[in-house]
Amino acid sequence: MTVISPYLTTEGKLKYLVEHGYTKDTLLHEPTIKLLERTNFHYFLGYARNYRSFIRAEKVHSDSPIDDIANIVRFDHELSVLIFGALQQFEWRLRAAIVDCHCAYFAPSDCFLESEHFIREIDSRPTVESLIYQQTLRSKEPYLVEHFQQVVHSLGLSADTELLSLSSRERNVLLKSLPIWTMVDNWTLGLLVRFTIYSKPETSPGHKLFKEVASRFGVSSAILTTQLDSIVALRNLVAHHSRLWMRPTTYTPKIPKLYSNRGRNCDSKSMYAATLALASFLRQDEAESHFLKSIDSLLAANEDFTLGIQRPLVLKKYST
């Protein structure tokens, strides 16, 4: 039976850390105390357990491990901010690329509301077209809200009708004739990726949407799915403020050839590999170089943090 841990005050947290061998310190610097006060302790222990593995593996010798852990947490937060900015740039560009590439080969409206527009996936997730309906009908964007209100009125329905409760025919009427560029900004990154990968070719096998999008970004279409899956997983970690340090990736991205020197000493399942995959989609202008320079500067500031971002598997056998 699982034993539920008791609630701990800041003093109790420090006592726990001492009793469980994370530190011998009984006095902490003020910034570390503030961090313990403002951070869920279970979250902090994710860093502490991994840092203790560093010590056991004799990868680090620290006189003040809890202060060192607090610094790593702060570096991790800074890395998340950098990645979020790059993700924002990428997502804006992906939306634009999807609109341009879709409209080059498909009608700008209606076709993507039909199941026949997409290759069937083998898993049990909601279909792409069903997610398009859900995410678009939830939009509060004024243009769409006004359009929905007009259609609801034309159908003789109440103005406060819950749109998602309508029949499939009524929902189809709501979205019919709306061009893709009015909807795409309401779709999650996960839906954007699935839309890109699973849209069927309109005229010939050579004209696949994912190939056109890959070409737009200068990324090989052979690895596009792998790279995009990795970026979605990275986005979810950053958006939910999860720990990046000493965390292997959910998906294993391919380290782009142009970054082979950068990726020489990192694990293929490292967060650093995932950031390189993201950077490869920003090469149209200075966004890529600015992002990578900022990452380099951050990693150069703390060797322990760098090891956990680039080589999280190096201490696997010491993990607890």
CSV table of C-alpha atoms in Angstrom, one decimal:
chain,number,residue,atom,x,y,z
A,1,MET,CA,0.0,0.0,0.0
A,2,THR,CA,1.3,3.4,-1.0
A,3,VAL,CA,2.3,5.6,2.0
A,4,ILE,CA,1.1,9.2,1.4
A,5,SER,CA,3.8,11.8,2.3
A,6,PRO,CA,2.8,14.4,4.7
A,7,TYR,CA,2.6,18.1,3.9
A,8,LEU,CA,5.9,19.9,4.6
A,9,THR,CA,6.6,23.5,5.5
A,10,THR,CA,9.8,25.1,4.2
A,11,GLU,CA,11.6,24.0,7.4
A,12,GLY,CA,10.1,20.5,6.9
A,13,LYS,CA,11.4,20.4,3.4
A,14,LEU,CA,14.9,21.2,4.5
A,15,LYS,CA,14.7,18.6,7.2
A,16,TYR,CA,13.6,16.0,4.6
A,17,LEU,CA,16.5,16.9,2.3
A,18,VAL,CA,19.0,16.4,5.2
A,19,GLU,CA,17.4,13.1,6.4
A,20,HIS,CA,17.3,11.6,2.9
A,21,GLY,CA,20.9,12.4,2.1
A,22,TYR,CA,20.4,15.2,-0.4
A,23,THR,CA,22.4,17.7,1.7
A,24,LYS,CA,24.2,18.2,5.0
A,25,ASP,CA,23.4,21.9,5.0
A,26,THR,CA,21.1,23.2,7.6
A,27,LEU,CA,21.5,26.8,6.5
A,28,LEU,CA,20.5,27.8,3.0
A,29,HIS,CA,21.0,31.0,1.0
A,30,GLU,CA,18.0,33.3,0.8
A,31,PRO,CA,17.4,32.7,-3.0
A,32,THR,CA,17.2,29.0,-2.3
A,33,ILE,CA,14.8,29.4,0.5
A,34,LYS,CA,12.6,31.6,-1.7
A,35,LEU,CA,12.7,28.9,-4.4
A,36,LEU,CA,11.6,26.2,-1.9
A,37,GLU,CA,8.8,28.4,-0.8
A,38,ARG,CA,7.5,29.1,-4.3
A,39,THR,CA,8.1,25.6,-5.8
A,40,ASN,CA,6.0,22.5,-5.4
A,41,PHE,CA,8.4,20.2,-3.3
A,42,HIS,CA,7.6,17.1,-5.4
A,43,TYR,CA,8.7,19.1,-8.5
A,44,PHE,CA,11.9,20.2,-6.7
A,45,LEU,CA,12.7,16.6,-5.7
A,46,GLY,CA,12.8,15.6,-9.4
A,47,TYR,CA,15.9,17.8,-9.7
A,48,ALA,CA,17.3,16.7,-6.3
A,49,ARG,CA,17.1,13.0,-7.0
A,50,ASN,CA,19.0,13.4,-10.3
A,51,TYR,CA,21.6,15.7,-8.7
A,52,ARG,CA,22.1,13.1,-6.0
A,53,SER,CA,22.8,10.6,-8.8
A,54,PHE,CA,25.5,13.0,-10.0
A,55,ILE,CA,27.1,13.0,-6.6
A,56,ARG,CA,27.0,9.2,-6.3
A,57,ALA,CA,28.5,8.8,-9.8
A,58,GLU,CA,31.2,11.2,-8.7
A,59,LYS,CA,30.4,13.5,-11.6
A,60,VAL,CA,30.2,16.5,-9.2
A,61,HIS,CA,31.6,17.5,-5.8
A,62,SER,CA,29.6,20.1,-4.1
A,63,ASP,CA,29.9,21.9,-0.7
A,64,SER,CA,26.3,23.2,-1.1
A,65,PRO,CA,24.2,20.8,-3.2
A,66,ILE,CA,20.8,22.3,-2.5
A,67,ASP,CA,22.0,25.7,-3.6
A,68,ASP,CA,23.5,24.1,-6.7
A,69,ILE,CA,20.1,22.3,-7.4
A,70,ALA,CA,18.3,25.6,-7.0
A,71,ASN,CA,20.6,27.1,-9.6
A,72,ILE,CA,19.9,24.3,-12.0
A,73,VAL,CA,16.2,24.8,-11.5
A,74,ARG,CA,16.6,28.5,-12.4
A,75,PHE,CA,18.7,27.6,-15.5
A,76,ASP,CA,16.0,25.1,-16.5
A,77,HIS,CA,13.4,27.8,-16.3
A,78,GLU,CA,15.6,30.1,-18.5
A,79,LEU,CA,15.9,27.4,-21.1
A,80,SER,CA,12.2,26.9,-21.1
A,81,VAL,CA,11.7,30.6,-21.8
A,82,LEU,CA,14.2,30.4,-24.7
A,83,ILE,CA,12.5,27.3,-26.2
A,84,PHE,CA,9.0,28.8,-25.8
A,85,GLY,CA,10.1,31.8,-27.9
A,86,ALA,CA,11.5,29.6,-30.6
A,87,LEU,CA,8.3,27.4,-30.5
A,88,GLN,CA,6.2,30.5,-31.0
A,89,GLN,CA,8.2,31.5,-34.1
A,90,PHE,CA,8.0,27.9,-35.4
A,91,GLU,CA,4.2,27.7,-34.9
A,92,TRP,CA,3.5,31.0,-36.6
A,93,ARG,CA,5.5,29.8,-39.6
A,94,LEU,CA,3.9,26.3,-39.7
A,95,ARG,CA,0.4,27.8,-39.8
A,96,ALA,CA,1.4,30.0,-42.7
A,97,ALA,CA,3.1,27.2,-44.5
A,98,ILE,CA,0.1,24.9,-44.1
A,99,VAL,CA,-2.2,27.6,-45.6
A,100,ASP,CA,0.1,28.2,-48.6
A,101,CYS,CA,0.9,24.6,-49.3
A,102,HIS,CA,-2.7,23.4,-48.8
A,103,CYS,CA,-4.1,26.1,-51.1
A,104,ALA,CA,-1.6,25.2,-53.8
A,105,TYR,CA,-3.1,21.8,-54.2
A,106,PHE,CA,-6.6,21.8,-52.6
A,107,ALA,CA,-9.6,23.9,-52.4
A,108,PRO,CA,-9.3,26.6,-49.7
A,109,SER,CA,-12.4,25.4,-47.9
A,110,ASP,CA,-14.7,22.4,-47.2
A,111,CYS,CA,-12.5,19.5,-48.4
A,112,PHE,CA,-10.6,19.2,-45.0
A,113,LEU,CA,-13.9,18.8,-43.2
A,114,GLU,CA,-14.4,15.4,-44.8
A,115,SER,CA,-12.8,12.2,-43.5
A,116,GLU,CA,-11.8,11.3,-47.1
A,117,HIS,CA,-9.3,14.1,-47.0
A,118,PHE,CA,-7.1,12.3,-44.6
A,119,ILE,CA,-5.2,9.1,-44.4
A,120,ARG,CA,-6.7,6.9,-41.7
A,121,GLU,CA,-4.6,6.5,-38.6
A,122,ILE,CA,-4.3,3.1,-36.9
A,123,ASP,CA,-4.7,4.4,-33.3
A,124,SER,CA,-7.8,5.3,-31.4
A,125,ARG,CA,-7.2,9.1,-31.2
A,126,PRO,CA,-10.0,11.5,-32.4
A,127,THR,CA,-9.8,11.9,-36.1
A,128,VAL,CA,-8.2,15.0,-37.7
A,129,GLU,CA,-11.5,16.2,-39.1
A,130,SER,CA,-13.3,15.8,-35.7
A,131,LEU,CA,-10.6,17.9,-34.0
A,132,ILE,CA,-10.9,20.6,-36.7
A,133,TYR,CA,-14.6,20.9,-35.8
A,134,GLN,CA,-14.0,20.9,-32.0
A,135,GLN,CA,-11.1,23.4,-32.0
A,136,THR,CA,-12.7,25.8,-34.5
A,137,LEU,CA,-16.1,25.8,-33.0
A,138,ARG,CA,-14.6,26.7,-29.6
A,139,SER,CA,-12.9,29.8,-31.0
A,140,LYS,CA,-13.7,33.2,-29.6
A,141,GLU,CA,-12.1,35.0,-32.5
A,142,PRO,CA,-14.5,37.8,-33.5
A,143,TYR,CA,-14.7,37.0,-37.2
A,144,LEU,CA,-15.6,33.4,-36.5
A,145,VAL,CA,-18.0,34.2,-33.6
A,146,GLU,CA,-19.9,36.6,-35.8
A,147,HIS,CA,-20.0,34.1,-38.6
A,148,PHE,CA,-21.3,31.4,-36.3
A,149,GLN,CA,-24.0,33.7,-34.9
A,150,GLN,CA,-25.3,34.4,-38.4
A,151,VAL,CA,-25.4,30.8,-39.3
A,152,VAL,CA,-27.1,29.8,-36.0
A,153,HIS,CA,-29.8,32.5,-36.7
A,154,SER,CA,-30.3,31.2,-40.2
A,155,LEU,CA,-30.9,27.7,-38.9
A,156,GLY,CA,-33.6,29.1,-36.6
A,157,LEU,CA,-31.7,28.1,-33.4
A,158,SER,CA,-31.3,30.0,-30.2
A,159,ALA,CA,-28.4,32.5,-30.0
A,160,ASP,CA,-27.0,30.7,-26.9
A,161,THR,CA,-27.0,27.3,-28.6
A,162,GLU,CA,-23.9,25.2,-27.6
A,163,LEU,CA,-22.2,24.7,-30.9
A,164,LEU,CA,-20.5,21.5,-30.0
A,165,SER,CA,-23.8,19.9,-29.2
A,166,LEU,CA,-25.2,20.4,-32.7
A,167,SER,CA,-25.7,17.6,-35.1
A,168,SER,CA,-23.0,16.7,-37.6
A,169,ARG,CA,-25.0,18.2,-40.4
A,170,GLU,CA,-25.5,21.5,-38.5
A,171,ARG,CA,-21.8,21.7,-37.5
A,172,ASN,CA,-20.9,21.1,-41.2
A,173,VAL,CA,-23.1,24.1,-42.1
A,174,LEU,CA,-21.3,26.2,-39.6
A,175,LEU,CA,-17.9,25.6,-41.1
A,176,LYS,CA,-18.9,25.2,-44.7
A,177,SER,CA,-17.3,27.7,-47.0
A,178,LEU,CA,-14.9,29.0,-44.3
A,179,PRO,CA,-11.4,29.1,-45.8
A,180,ILE,CA,-8.6,27.4,-44.0
A,181,TRP,CA,-6.8,30.7,-43.1
A,182,THR,CA,-9.8,31.7,-40.9
A,183,MET,CA,-9.5,28.5,-38.9
A,184,VAL,CA,-5.8,27.5,-38.7
A,185,ASP,CA,-4.9,29.9,-35.9
A,186,ASN,CA,-7.3,28.1,-33.6
A,187,TRP,CA,-5.7,24.7,-34.0
A,188,THR,CA,-3.2,23.2,-31.5
A,189,LEU,CA,0.3,22.3,-32.6
A,190,GLY,CA,-0.7,18.7,-32.3
A,191,LEU,CA,-3.5,19.1,-34.8
A,192,LEU,CA,-1.3,21.2,-37.1
A,193,VAL,CA,1.2,18.4,-37.3
A,194,ARG,CA,-1.4,15.7,-37.9
A,195,PHE,CA,-3.1,17.8,-40.6
A,196,THR,CA,0.3,18.2,-42.3
A,197,ILE,CA,1.2,14.5,-42.1
A,198,TYR,CA,-2.1,12.9,-42.9
A,199,SER,CA,-3.6,15.1,-45.7
A,200,LYS,CA,-4.0,12.9,-48.8
A,201,PRO,CA,-2.4,14.0,-52.1
A,202,GLU,CA,-4.9,15.8,-54.4
A,203,THR,CA,-3.6,14.9,-57.8
A,204,SER,CA,-0.5,12.7,-57.7
A,205,PRO,CA,1.6,10.9,-55.1
A,206,GLY,CA,4.3,13.5,-55.6
A,207,HIS,CA,2.2,16.3,-54.3
A,208,LYS,CA,1.9,15.4,-50.7
A,209,LEU,CA,1.3,18.3,-48.2
A,210,PHE,CA,4.0,17.1,-45.8
A,211,LYS,CA,6.5,17.1,-48.6
A,212,GLU,CA,5.6,20.7,-49.6
A,213,VAL,CA,5.7,21.8,-45.9
A,214,ALA,CA,9.1,20.1,-45.4
A,215,SER,CA,10.5,21.9,-48.5
A,216,ARG,CA,9.2,25.2,-47.2
A,217,PHE,CA,11.3,24.8,-44.1
A,218,GLY,CA,14.3,23.2,-45.8
A,219,VAL,CA,13.9,20.0,-43.8
A,220,SER,CA,14.0,16.5,-45.3
A,221,SER,CA,10.6,15.0,-45.8
A,222,ALA,CA,12.0,11.6,-44.8
A,223,ILE,CA,12.4,12.8,-41.2
A,224,LEU,CA,9.6,15.4,-41.0
A,225,THR,CA,7.2,13.2,-38.9
A,226,THR,CA,10.0,12.3,-36.4
A,227,GLN,CA,11.1,15.9,-36.1
A,228,LEU,CA,7.6,17.3,-35.7
A,229,ASP,CA,6.6,14.6,-33.1
A,230,SER,CA,9.7,15.6,-31.1
A,231,ILE,CA,8.8,19.3,-31.3
A,232,VAL,CA,5.2,18.6,-30.1
A,233,ALA,CA,6.5,16.7,-27.1
A,234,LEU,CA,9.0,19.5,-26.3
A,235,ARG,CA,6.3,22.1,-26.6
A,236,ASN,CA,4.1,20.1,-24.2
A,237,LEU,CA,6.9,19.9,-21.6
A,238,VAL,CA,7.6,23.6,-21.9
A,239,ALA,CA,3.9,24.7,-21.9
A,240,HIS,CA,3.3,22.7,-18.7
A,241,HIS,CA,6.5,23.9,-17.0
A,242,SER,CA,7.9,20.4,-16.7
A,243,ARG,CA,11.5,19.7,-15.9
A,244,LEU,CA,13.8,19.5,-18.9
A,245,TRP,CA,17.1,18.8,-17.1
A,246,MET,CA,18.0,15.1,-16.9
A,247,ARG,CA,14.9,14.1,-18.9
A,248,PRO,CA,15.2,12.0,-22.0
A,249,THR,CA,12.9,12.9,-24.9
A,250,THR,CA,9.6,11.0,-25.5
A,251,TYR,CA,10.5,10.8,-29.2
A,252,THR,CA,14.0,10.5,-30.6
A,253,PRO,CA,14.7,13.3,-33.1
A,254,LYS,CA,17.2,13.1,-35.9
A,255,ILE,CA,20.1,15.5,-35.3
A,256,PRO,CA,20.2,17.5,-38.5
A,257,LYS,CA,23.4,17.0,-40.5
A,258,LEU,CA,24.2,20.7,-40.4
A,259,TYR,CA,24.4,20.4,-36.6
A,260,SER,CA,26.6,17.3,-36.6
A,261,ASN,CA,29.4,19.1,-34.8
A,262,ARG,CA,27.0,20.5,-32.2
A,263,GLY,CA,25.4,17.1,-31.6
A,264,ARG,CA,28.6,15.0,-31.5
A,265,ASN,CA,28.7,14.8,-27.7
A,266,CYS,CA,24.9,14.7,-26.9
A,267,ASP,CA,22.6,11.7,-26.4
A,268,SER,CA,20.1,11.2,-29.3
A,269,LYS,CA,17.3,11.3,-26.7
A,270,SER,CA,18.5,14.5,-25.0
A,271,MET,CA,16.6,17.8,-24.8
A,272,TYR,CA,19.5,19.3,-26.6
A,273,ALA,CA,18.8,17.1,-29.6
A,274,ALA,CA,15.2,18.2,-29.5
A,275,THR,CA,16.2,21.9,-29.5
A,276,LEU,CA,18.4,21.3,-32.5
A,277,ALA,CA,15.4,19.7,-34.3
A,278,LEU,CA,13.4,22.8,-33.5
A,279,ALA,CA,16.2,25.2,-34.6
A,280,SER,CA,16.3,23.5,-38.0
A,281,PHE,CA,12.9,24.9,-38.7
A,282,LEU,CA,14.0,28.5,-38.1
A,283,ARG,CA,16.7,28.7,-40.7
A,284,GLN,CA,14.9,31.2,-43.0
A,285,ASP,CA,16.3,34.2,-41.1
A,286,GLU,CA,18.3,35.2,-38.0
A,287,ALA,CA,15.9,33.4,-35.7
A,288,GLU,CA,17.9,30.2,-35.8
A,289,SER,CA,21.3,31.8,-35.1
A,290,HIS,CA,19.8,33.9,-32.3
A,291,PHE,CA,18.2,30.9,-30.7
A,292,LEU,CA,21.3,28.7,-30.8
A,293,LYS,CA,23.5,31.5,-29.6
A,294,SER,CA,21.2,32.0,-26.6
A,295,ILE,CA,21.2,28.3,-25.9
A,296,ASP,CA,25.0,28.2,-26.1
A,297,SER,CA,25.4,31.1,-23.7
A,298,LEU,CA,23.1,29.5,-21.2
A,299,LEU,CA,24.8,26.1,-21.3
A,300,ALA,CA,28.2,27.7,-21.0
A,301,ALA,CA,27.2,29.1,-17.6
A,302,ASN,CA,26.8,25.8,-15.8
A,303,GLU,CA,28.6,22.5,-16.5
A,304,ASP,CA,26.2,20.4,-14.4
A,305,PHE,CA,23.2,21.8,-16.1
A,306,THR,CA,24.8,21.3,-19.6
A,307,LEU,CA,25.4,17.6,-18.8
A,308,GLY,CA,21.8,17.0,-17.9
A,309,ILE,CA,20.5,18.7,-21.0
A,310,GLN,CA,23.0,17.1,-23.5
A,311,ARG,CA,23.6,13.7,-21.9
A,312,PRO,CA,20.7,12.7,-19.6
A,313,LEU,CA,21.4,9.0,-20.2
A,314,VAL,CA,24.9,9.1,-19.0
A,315,LEU,CA,23.8,8.6,-15.3
A,316,LYS,CA,21.0,6.2,-16.0
A,317,LYS,CA,22.5,3.4,-14.0
A,318,TYR,CA,22.8,5.6,-11.0
A,319,SER,CA,19.3,7.0,-11.1
A,320,THR,CA,17.0,6.4,-8.1
